[in-house]
Short mmCIF file of C-alpha atoms and ligand atoms in Angstrom, two decimals:
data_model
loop_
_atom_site.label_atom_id
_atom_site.label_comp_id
_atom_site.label_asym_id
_atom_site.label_seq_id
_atom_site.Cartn_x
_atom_site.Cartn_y
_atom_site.Cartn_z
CA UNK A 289 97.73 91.98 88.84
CA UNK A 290 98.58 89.99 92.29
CA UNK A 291 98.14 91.83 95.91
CA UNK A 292 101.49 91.14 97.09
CA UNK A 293 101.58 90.20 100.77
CA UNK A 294 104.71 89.91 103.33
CA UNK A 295 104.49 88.29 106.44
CA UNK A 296 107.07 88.05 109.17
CA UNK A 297 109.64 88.97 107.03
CA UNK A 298 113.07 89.23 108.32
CA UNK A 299 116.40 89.32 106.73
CA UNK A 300 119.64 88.62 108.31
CA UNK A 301 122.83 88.90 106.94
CA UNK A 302 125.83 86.41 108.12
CA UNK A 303 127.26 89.63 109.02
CA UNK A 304 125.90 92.88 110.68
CA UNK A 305 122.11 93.11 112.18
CA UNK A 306 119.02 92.41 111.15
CA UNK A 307 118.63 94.32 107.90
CA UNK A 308 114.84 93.89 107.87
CA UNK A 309 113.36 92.41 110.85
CA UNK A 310 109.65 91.27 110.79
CA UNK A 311 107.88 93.48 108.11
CA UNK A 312 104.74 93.25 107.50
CA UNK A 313 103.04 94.66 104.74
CA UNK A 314 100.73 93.83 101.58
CA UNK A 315 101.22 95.81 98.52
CA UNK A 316 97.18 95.73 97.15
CA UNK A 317 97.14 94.70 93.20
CA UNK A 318 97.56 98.36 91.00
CA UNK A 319 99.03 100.76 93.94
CA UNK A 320 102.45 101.82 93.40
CA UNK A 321 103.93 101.69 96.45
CA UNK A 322 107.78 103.49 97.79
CA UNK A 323 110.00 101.62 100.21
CA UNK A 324 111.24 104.87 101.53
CA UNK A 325 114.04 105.45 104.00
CA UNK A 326 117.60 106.86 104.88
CA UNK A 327 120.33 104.53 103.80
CA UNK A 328 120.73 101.41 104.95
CA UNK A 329 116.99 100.77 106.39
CA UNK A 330 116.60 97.88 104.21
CA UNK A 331 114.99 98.84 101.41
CA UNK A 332 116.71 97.73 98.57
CA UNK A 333 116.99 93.84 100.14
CA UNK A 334 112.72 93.68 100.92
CA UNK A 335 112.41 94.34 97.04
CA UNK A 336 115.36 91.36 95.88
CA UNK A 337 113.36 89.25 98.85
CA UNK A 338 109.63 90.23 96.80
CA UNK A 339 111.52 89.81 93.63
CA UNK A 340 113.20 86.48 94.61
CA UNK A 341 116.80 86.98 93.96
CA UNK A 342 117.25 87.43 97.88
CA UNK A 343 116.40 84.72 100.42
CA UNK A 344 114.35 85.70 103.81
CA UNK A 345 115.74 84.26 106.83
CA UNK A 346 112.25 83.80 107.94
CA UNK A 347 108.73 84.69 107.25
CA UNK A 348 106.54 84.22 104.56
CA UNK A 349 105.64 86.00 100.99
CA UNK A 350 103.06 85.84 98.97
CA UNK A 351 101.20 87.08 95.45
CA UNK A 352 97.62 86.34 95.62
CA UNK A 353 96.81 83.67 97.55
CA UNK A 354 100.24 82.00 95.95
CA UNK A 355 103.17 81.23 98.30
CA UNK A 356 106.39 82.32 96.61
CA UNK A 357 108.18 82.31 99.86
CA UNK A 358 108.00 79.90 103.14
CA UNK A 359 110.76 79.29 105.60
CA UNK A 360 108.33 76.78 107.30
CA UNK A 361 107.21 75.03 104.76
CA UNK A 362 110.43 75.09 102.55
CA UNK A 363 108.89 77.15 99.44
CA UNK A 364 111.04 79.53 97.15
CA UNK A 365 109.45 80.14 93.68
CA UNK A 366 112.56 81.09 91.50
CA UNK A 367 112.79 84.71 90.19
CA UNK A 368 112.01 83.62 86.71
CA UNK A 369 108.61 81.93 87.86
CA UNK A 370 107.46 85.21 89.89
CA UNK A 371 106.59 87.34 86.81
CA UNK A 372 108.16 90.52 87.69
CA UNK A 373 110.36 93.05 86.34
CA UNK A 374 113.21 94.34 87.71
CA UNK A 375 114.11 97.54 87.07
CA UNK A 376 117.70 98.60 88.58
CA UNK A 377 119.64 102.05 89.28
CA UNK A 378 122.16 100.84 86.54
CA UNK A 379 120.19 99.68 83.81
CA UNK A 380 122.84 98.72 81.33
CA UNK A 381 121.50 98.07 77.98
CA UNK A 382 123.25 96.27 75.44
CA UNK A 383 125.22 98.74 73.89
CA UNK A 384 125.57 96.59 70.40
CA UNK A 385 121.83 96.11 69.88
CA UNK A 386 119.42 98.84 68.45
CA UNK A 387 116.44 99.60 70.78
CA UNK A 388 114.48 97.45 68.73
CA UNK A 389 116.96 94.73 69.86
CA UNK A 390 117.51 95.59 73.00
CA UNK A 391 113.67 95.32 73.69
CA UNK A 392 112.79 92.38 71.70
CA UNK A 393 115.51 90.60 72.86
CA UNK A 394 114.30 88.99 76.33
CA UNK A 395 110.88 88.05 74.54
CA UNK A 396 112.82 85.83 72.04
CA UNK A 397 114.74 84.03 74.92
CA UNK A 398 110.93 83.13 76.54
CA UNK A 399 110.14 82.10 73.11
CA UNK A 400 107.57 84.59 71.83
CA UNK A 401 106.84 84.21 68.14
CA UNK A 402 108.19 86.56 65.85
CA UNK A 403 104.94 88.61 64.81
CA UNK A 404 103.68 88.63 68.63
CA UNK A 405 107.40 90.20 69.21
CA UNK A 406 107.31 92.76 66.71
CA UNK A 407 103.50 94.27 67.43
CA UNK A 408 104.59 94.34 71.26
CA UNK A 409 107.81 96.20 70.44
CA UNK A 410 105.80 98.61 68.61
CA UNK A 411 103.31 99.19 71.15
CA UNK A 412 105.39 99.60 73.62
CA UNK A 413 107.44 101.72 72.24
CA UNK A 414 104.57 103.99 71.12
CA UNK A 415 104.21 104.00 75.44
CA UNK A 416 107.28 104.88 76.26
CA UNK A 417 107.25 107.80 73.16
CA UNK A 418 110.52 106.22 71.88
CA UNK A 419 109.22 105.06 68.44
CA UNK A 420 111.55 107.73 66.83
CA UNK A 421 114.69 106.52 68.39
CA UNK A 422 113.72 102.72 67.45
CA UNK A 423 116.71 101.83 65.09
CA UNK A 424 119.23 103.81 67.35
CA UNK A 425 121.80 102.29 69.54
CA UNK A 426 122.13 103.01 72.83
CA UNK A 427 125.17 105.74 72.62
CA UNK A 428 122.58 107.47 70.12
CA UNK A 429 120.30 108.29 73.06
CA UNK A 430 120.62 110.61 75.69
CA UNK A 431 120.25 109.34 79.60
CA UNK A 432 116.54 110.18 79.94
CA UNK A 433 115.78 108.02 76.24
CA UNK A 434 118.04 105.77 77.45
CA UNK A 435 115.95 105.10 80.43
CA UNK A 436 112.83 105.06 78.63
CA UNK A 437 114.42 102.15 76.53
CA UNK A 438 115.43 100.46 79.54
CA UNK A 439 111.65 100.84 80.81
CA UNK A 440 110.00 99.61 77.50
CA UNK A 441 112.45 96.24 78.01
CA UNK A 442 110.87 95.31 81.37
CA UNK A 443 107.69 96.28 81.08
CA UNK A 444 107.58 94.42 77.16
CA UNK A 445 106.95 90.98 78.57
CA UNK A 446 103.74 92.41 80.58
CA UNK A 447 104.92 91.70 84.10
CA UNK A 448 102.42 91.72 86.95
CA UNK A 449 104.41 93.61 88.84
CA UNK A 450 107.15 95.95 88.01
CA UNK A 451 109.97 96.50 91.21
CA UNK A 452 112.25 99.34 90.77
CA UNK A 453 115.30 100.24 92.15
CA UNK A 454 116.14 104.11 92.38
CA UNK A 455 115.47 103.95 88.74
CA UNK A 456 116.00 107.70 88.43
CA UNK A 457 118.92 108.54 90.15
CA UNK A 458 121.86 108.54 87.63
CA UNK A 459 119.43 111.37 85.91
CA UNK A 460 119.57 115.29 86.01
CA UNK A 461 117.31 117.12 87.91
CA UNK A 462 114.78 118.38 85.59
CA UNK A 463 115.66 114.91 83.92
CA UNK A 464 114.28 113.30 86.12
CA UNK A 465 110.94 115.46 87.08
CA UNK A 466 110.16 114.43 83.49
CA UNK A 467 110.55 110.67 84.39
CA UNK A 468 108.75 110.53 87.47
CA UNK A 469 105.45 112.20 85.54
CA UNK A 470 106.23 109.33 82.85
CA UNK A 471 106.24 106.71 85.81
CA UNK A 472 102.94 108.08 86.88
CA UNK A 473 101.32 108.14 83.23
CA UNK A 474 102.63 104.78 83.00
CA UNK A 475 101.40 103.19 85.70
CA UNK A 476 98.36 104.26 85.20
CA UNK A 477 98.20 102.94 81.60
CA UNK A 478 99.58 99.68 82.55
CA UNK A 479 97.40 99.02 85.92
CA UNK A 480 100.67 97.04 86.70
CA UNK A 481 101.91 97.25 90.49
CA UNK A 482 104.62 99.09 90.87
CA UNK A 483 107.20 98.76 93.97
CA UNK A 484 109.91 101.68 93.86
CA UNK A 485 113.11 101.81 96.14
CA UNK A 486 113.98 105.54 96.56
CA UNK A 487 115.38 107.53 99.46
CA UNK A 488 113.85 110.68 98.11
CA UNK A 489 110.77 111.50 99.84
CA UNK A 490 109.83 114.33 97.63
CA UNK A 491 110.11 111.52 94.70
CA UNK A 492 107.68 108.86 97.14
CA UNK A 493 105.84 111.64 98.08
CA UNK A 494 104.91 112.85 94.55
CA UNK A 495 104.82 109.27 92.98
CA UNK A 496 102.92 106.66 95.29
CA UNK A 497 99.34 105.91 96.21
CA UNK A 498 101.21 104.40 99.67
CA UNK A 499 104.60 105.39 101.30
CA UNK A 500 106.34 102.47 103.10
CA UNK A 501 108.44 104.65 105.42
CA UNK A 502 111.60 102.06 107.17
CA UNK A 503 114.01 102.68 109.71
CA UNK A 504 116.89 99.96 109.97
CA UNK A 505 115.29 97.59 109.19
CA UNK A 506 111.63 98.07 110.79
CA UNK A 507 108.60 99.14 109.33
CA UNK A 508 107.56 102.98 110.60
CA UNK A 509 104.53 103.87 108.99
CA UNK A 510 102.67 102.70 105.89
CA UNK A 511 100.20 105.24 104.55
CA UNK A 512 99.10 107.39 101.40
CA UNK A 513 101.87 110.27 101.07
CA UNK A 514 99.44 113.03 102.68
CA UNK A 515 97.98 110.88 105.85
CA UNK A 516 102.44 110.52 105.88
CA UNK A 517 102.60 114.02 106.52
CA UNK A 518 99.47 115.06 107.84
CA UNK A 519 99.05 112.74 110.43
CA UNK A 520 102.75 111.18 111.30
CA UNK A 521 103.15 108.27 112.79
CA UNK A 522 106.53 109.06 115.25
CA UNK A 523 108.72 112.20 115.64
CA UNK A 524 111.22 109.98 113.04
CA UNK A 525 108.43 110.05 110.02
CA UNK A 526 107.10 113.36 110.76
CA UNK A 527 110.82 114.60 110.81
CA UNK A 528 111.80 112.43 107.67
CA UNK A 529 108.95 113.76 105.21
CA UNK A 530 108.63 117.79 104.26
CA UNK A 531 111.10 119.71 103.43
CA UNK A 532 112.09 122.49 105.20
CA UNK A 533 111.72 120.14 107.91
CA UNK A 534 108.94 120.35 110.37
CA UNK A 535 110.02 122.04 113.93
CA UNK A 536 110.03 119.66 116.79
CA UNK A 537 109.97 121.76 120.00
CA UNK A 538 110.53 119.87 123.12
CA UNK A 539 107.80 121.12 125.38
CA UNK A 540 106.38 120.28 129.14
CA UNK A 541 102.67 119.57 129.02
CA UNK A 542 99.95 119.96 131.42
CA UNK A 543 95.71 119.59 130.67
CA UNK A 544 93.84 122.19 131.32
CA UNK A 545 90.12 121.32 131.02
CA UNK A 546 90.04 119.55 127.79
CA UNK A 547 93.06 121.47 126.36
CA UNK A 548 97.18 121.10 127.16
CA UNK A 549 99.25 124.24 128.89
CA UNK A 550 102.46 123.75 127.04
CA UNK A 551 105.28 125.45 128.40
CA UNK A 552 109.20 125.80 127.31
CA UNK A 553 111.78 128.36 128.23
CA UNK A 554 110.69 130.51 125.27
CA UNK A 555 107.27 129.49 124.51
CA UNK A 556 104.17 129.30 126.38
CA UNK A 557 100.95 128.03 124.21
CA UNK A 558 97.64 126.21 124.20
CA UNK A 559 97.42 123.51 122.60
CA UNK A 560 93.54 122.35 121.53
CA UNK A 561 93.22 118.48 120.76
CA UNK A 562 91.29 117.79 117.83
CA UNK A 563 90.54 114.61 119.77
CA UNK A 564 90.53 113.73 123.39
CA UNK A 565 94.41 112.96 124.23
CA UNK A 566 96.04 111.75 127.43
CA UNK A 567 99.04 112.83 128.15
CA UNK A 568 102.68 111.20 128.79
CA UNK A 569 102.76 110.37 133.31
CA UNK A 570 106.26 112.36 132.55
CA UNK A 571 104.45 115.48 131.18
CA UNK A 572 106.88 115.66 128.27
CA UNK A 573 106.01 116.13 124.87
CA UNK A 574 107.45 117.70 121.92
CA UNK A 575 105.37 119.93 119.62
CA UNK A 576 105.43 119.52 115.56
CA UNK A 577 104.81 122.76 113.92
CA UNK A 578 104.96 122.79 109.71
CA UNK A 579 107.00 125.29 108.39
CA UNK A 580 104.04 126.61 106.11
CA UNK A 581 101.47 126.56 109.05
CA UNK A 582 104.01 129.41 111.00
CA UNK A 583 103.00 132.32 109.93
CA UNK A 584 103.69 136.04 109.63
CA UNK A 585 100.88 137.78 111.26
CA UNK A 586 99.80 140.14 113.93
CA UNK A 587 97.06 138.07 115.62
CA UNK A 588 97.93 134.60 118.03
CA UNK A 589 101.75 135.76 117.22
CA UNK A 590 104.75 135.46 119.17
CA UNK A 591 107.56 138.25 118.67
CA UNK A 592 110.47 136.43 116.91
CA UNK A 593 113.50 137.68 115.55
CA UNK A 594 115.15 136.94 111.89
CA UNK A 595 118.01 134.65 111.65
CA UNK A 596 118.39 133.97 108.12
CA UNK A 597 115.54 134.67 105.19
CA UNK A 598 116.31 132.49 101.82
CA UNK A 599 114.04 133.54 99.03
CA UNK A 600 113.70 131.81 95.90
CA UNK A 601 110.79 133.67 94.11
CA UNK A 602 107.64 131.39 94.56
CA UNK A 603 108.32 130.96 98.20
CA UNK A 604 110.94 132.06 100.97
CA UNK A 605 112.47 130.11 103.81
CA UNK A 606 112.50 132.32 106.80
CA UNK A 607 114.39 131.54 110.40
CA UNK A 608 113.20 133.45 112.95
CA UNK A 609 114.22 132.96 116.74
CA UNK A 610 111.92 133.14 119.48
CA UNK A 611 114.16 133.32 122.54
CA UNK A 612 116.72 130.44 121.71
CA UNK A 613 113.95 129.02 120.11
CA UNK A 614 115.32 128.73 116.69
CA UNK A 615 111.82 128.59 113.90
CA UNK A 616 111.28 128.05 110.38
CA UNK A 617 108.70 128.47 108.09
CA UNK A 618 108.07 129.21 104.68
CA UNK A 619 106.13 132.46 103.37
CA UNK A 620 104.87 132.19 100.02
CA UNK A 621 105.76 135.13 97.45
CA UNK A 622 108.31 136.77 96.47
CA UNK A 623 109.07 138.59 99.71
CA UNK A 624 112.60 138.87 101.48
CA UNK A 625 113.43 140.10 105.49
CA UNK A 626 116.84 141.58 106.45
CA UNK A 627 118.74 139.38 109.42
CA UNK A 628 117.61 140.91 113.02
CA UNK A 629 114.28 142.32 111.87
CA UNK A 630 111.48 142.46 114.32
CA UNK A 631 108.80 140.71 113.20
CA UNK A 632 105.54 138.55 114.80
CA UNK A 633 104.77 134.64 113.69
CA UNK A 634 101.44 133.24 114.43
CA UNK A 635 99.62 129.71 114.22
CA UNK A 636 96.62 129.34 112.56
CA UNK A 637 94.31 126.03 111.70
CA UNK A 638 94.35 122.80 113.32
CA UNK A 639 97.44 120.50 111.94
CA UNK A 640 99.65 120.92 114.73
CA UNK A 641 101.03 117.91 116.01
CA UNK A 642 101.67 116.66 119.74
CA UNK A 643 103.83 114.11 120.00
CA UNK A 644 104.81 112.02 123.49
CA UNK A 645 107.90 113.20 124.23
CA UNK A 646 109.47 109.60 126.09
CA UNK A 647 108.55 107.26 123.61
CA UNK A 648 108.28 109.64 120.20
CA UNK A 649 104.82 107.90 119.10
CA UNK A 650 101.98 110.65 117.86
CA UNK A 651 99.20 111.87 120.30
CA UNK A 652 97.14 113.87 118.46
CA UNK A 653 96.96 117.27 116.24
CA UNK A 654 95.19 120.38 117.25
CA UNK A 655 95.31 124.36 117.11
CA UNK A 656 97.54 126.49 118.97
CA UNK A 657 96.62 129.78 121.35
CA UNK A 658 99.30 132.19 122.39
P1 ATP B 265 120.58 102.34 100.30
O1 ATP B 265 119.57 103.46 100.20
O2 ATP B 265 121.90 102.82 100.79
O3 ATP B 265 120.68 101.51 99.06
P2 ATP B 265 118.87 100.37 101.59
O4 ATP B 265 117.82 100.96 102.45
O5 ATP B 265 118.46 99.90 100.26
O6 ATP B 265 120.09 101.35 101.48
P3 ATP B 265 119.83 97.69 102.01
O7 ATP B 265 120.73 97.71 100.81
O8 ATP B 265 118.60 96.91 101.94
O9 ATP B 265 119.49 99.18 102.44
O10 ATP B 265 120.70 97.21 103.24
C1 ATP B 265 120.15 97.04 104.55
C2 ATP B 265 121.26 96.61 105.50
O11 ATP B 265 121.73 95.31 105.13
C3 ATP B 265 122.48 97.52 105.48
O12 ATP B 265 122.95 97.66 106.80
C4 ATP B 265 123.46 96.77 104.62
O13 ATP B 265 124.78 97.07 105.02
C5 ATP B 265 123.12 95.33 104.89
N1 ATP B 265 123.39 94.47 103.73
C6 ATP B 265 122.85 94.58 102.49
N2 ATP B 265 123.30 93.60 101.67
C7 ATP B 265 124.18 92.86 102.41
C8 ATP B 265 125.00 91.71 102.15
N3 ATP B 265 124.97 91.11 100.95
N4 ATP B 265 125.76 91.25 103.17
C9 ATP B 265 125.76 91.82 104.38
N5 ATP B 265 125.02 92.89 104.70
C10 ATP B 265 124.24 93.42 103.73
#
């Protein structure tokens, strides 16, 4: 399976902005890798540039050491040449062929012999767990077989890399939990690379081995799912992945020895660097606090009012108010608080996150002292 490697890439319409402007990123052979981002960032048209059936204005592409794409030097290898599959949100199988059909169809056209067809049609049908539904038609199956069937067809000719286009979104909810554990079990029986378009982070986070996180157009922050959250690149990613959201509190920042006075009109903390930071000329900063790392507790606690409590029986989303400060978190349990109630919220650990405040890039994380 090819390391697939983009370099420079840009995409401009005839109309509009740049809807990908110089990306550069290399997919390493096996990893399935997200293009993540809110609509409109461009992720859809950098996998039709990988796959081919999308033309970069400039830059260059390659699989292995393989050019498929060169503005310089005039290369564009042909989607048919690449040896992907293409997996799209509406993935329209031919409702007048049985599955058996419908998969074995494309490996007549590239002229496959007939017993090589029908053992690979088994097999991967035994993969996809659709061997029962094998002489159905496609109005036979319901949305989730349907889309197992539409799987089984791209990944039947053995394609070194399968790119996927919110595959799961026509699906239910619980639907499509099911699918994305089949994804994962499938990509790791394959080995294939996979490259999935979703705007879900919850599905990217769950799914990948590395999150491409974009923001019109330009690359924010390519990492495994938990260095995503963990350690965020820019308020934008930090605020894009987790949800409830993670609080961003605008803060003033001073150092104090090794550690950083923050100050607000309702808060007034220490902040301890993990790692020596220096800090914005402007003294602005804004402070990242995870909703699970606020918690209810009587030691390093601020008091804080409740705004709104939202249980759901494993966990409960809870909005307290610290001045104007409005805070959420989440307390795990089945626990409920009435609106108003007095109550204190503490920090404990190290994973809060400093961020400088006039250009949004990360500083560092650290502990906090009331
Ligand atoms: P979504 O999640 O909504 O599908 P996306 O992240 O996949 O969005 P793209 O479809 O890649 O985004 O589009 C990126 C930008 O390029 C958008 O501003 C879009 O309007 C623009 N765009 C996409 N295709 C074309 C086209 N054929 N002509 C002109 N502009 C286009």
């Amino acid at each position: 399976m090819p390391t697939i490697r983009l370099v420079n890439v840009t995409k401009q319409f005839s109309k509009g902005s740049k809807a990908v402007d110089q990306l550069n990123l290399t997919i390493e052979d096996g990893h399935f890798v997200s293009l993540l981002g809110p609509s409109g960032c461009g992720k859809t048209t950098t996998l039709r540039m990988i796959a081919g059936l999308e033309t970069p204005t400039d830059g260059e592409i390659y699989f292995d050491d393989t050019c498929v794409f060169s503005n310089e030097k005039g290369i564009n290898v042909s989607p048919d040449k690449r040896n992907v599959g293409f997996l799209f949100q509406n993935y329209a199988l031919w409702p007048h062929m049985t599955v058996r059909r419908n998969i074995a169809f494309g490996l007549e056209n590239m002229k496959w012999d007939k017993k090589k067809i029908e053992n690979r049609v088994a097999e991967i049908c035994k993969a996809m767990r659709i061997e029962e539904y094998i002489d159905r038609y496609p109005a036979e199956l319901s949305g989730g077989q349907q889309q197992r069937v539409a799987i089984a067809r791209t990944l039947a000719p053995n394609p070194r890399v399968l790119l996927m286009d919110e595959p799961l979104s026509n699906l239910d909810a619980k639907l499509r939990n099911d699918m994305r554990a089949e994804l994962k079990r499938l990509h790791k029986q394959t080995g294939a690379t996979f490259v999935y378009v979703t705007h879900d982070q919850l599905e990217a986070m769950t799914l990948s081995t590395r999150i491409c996180l974009m923001k019109l157009g330009i690359l924010q922050q390519y990492s495994s799912p938990l260095e995503l959250y963990g350690k965020p690149a820019n308020l934008f990613t930090a605020d894009f992945v987790g949800n409830p959201s993670i609080n961003l509190i605008p803060m003033d920042a001073q150092m104090a020895g090794d550690a950083v006075k923050l100050s607000s009109a309702d808060l007034q903390l220490t902040f301890r660097p993990n790692e020596p930071v220096a800090l914005p000329e402007s003294g602005k900063v804004v402070l990242g606090v995870r909703p699970e790392f606020l918690k209810q507790q009587d030691e390093n606690a601020v008091d804080a009012q409740v705004e709104s409590s939202l249980p759901s029986g494993m966990e409960t989303i809870l909005v307290t108010k610290v001045g104007a400060q409005r805070l959420t978190s989440v307390i795990f349990g089945d626990v409920d608080f009435k609106s108003g109630e007095n109550l204190k919220m503490g920090f404990s650990g190290n994973k809060y996150q400093l961020f400088n405040g006039d250009t949004g890039m990360r500083l560092t994380s650290g502990s906090l002292e009331v």
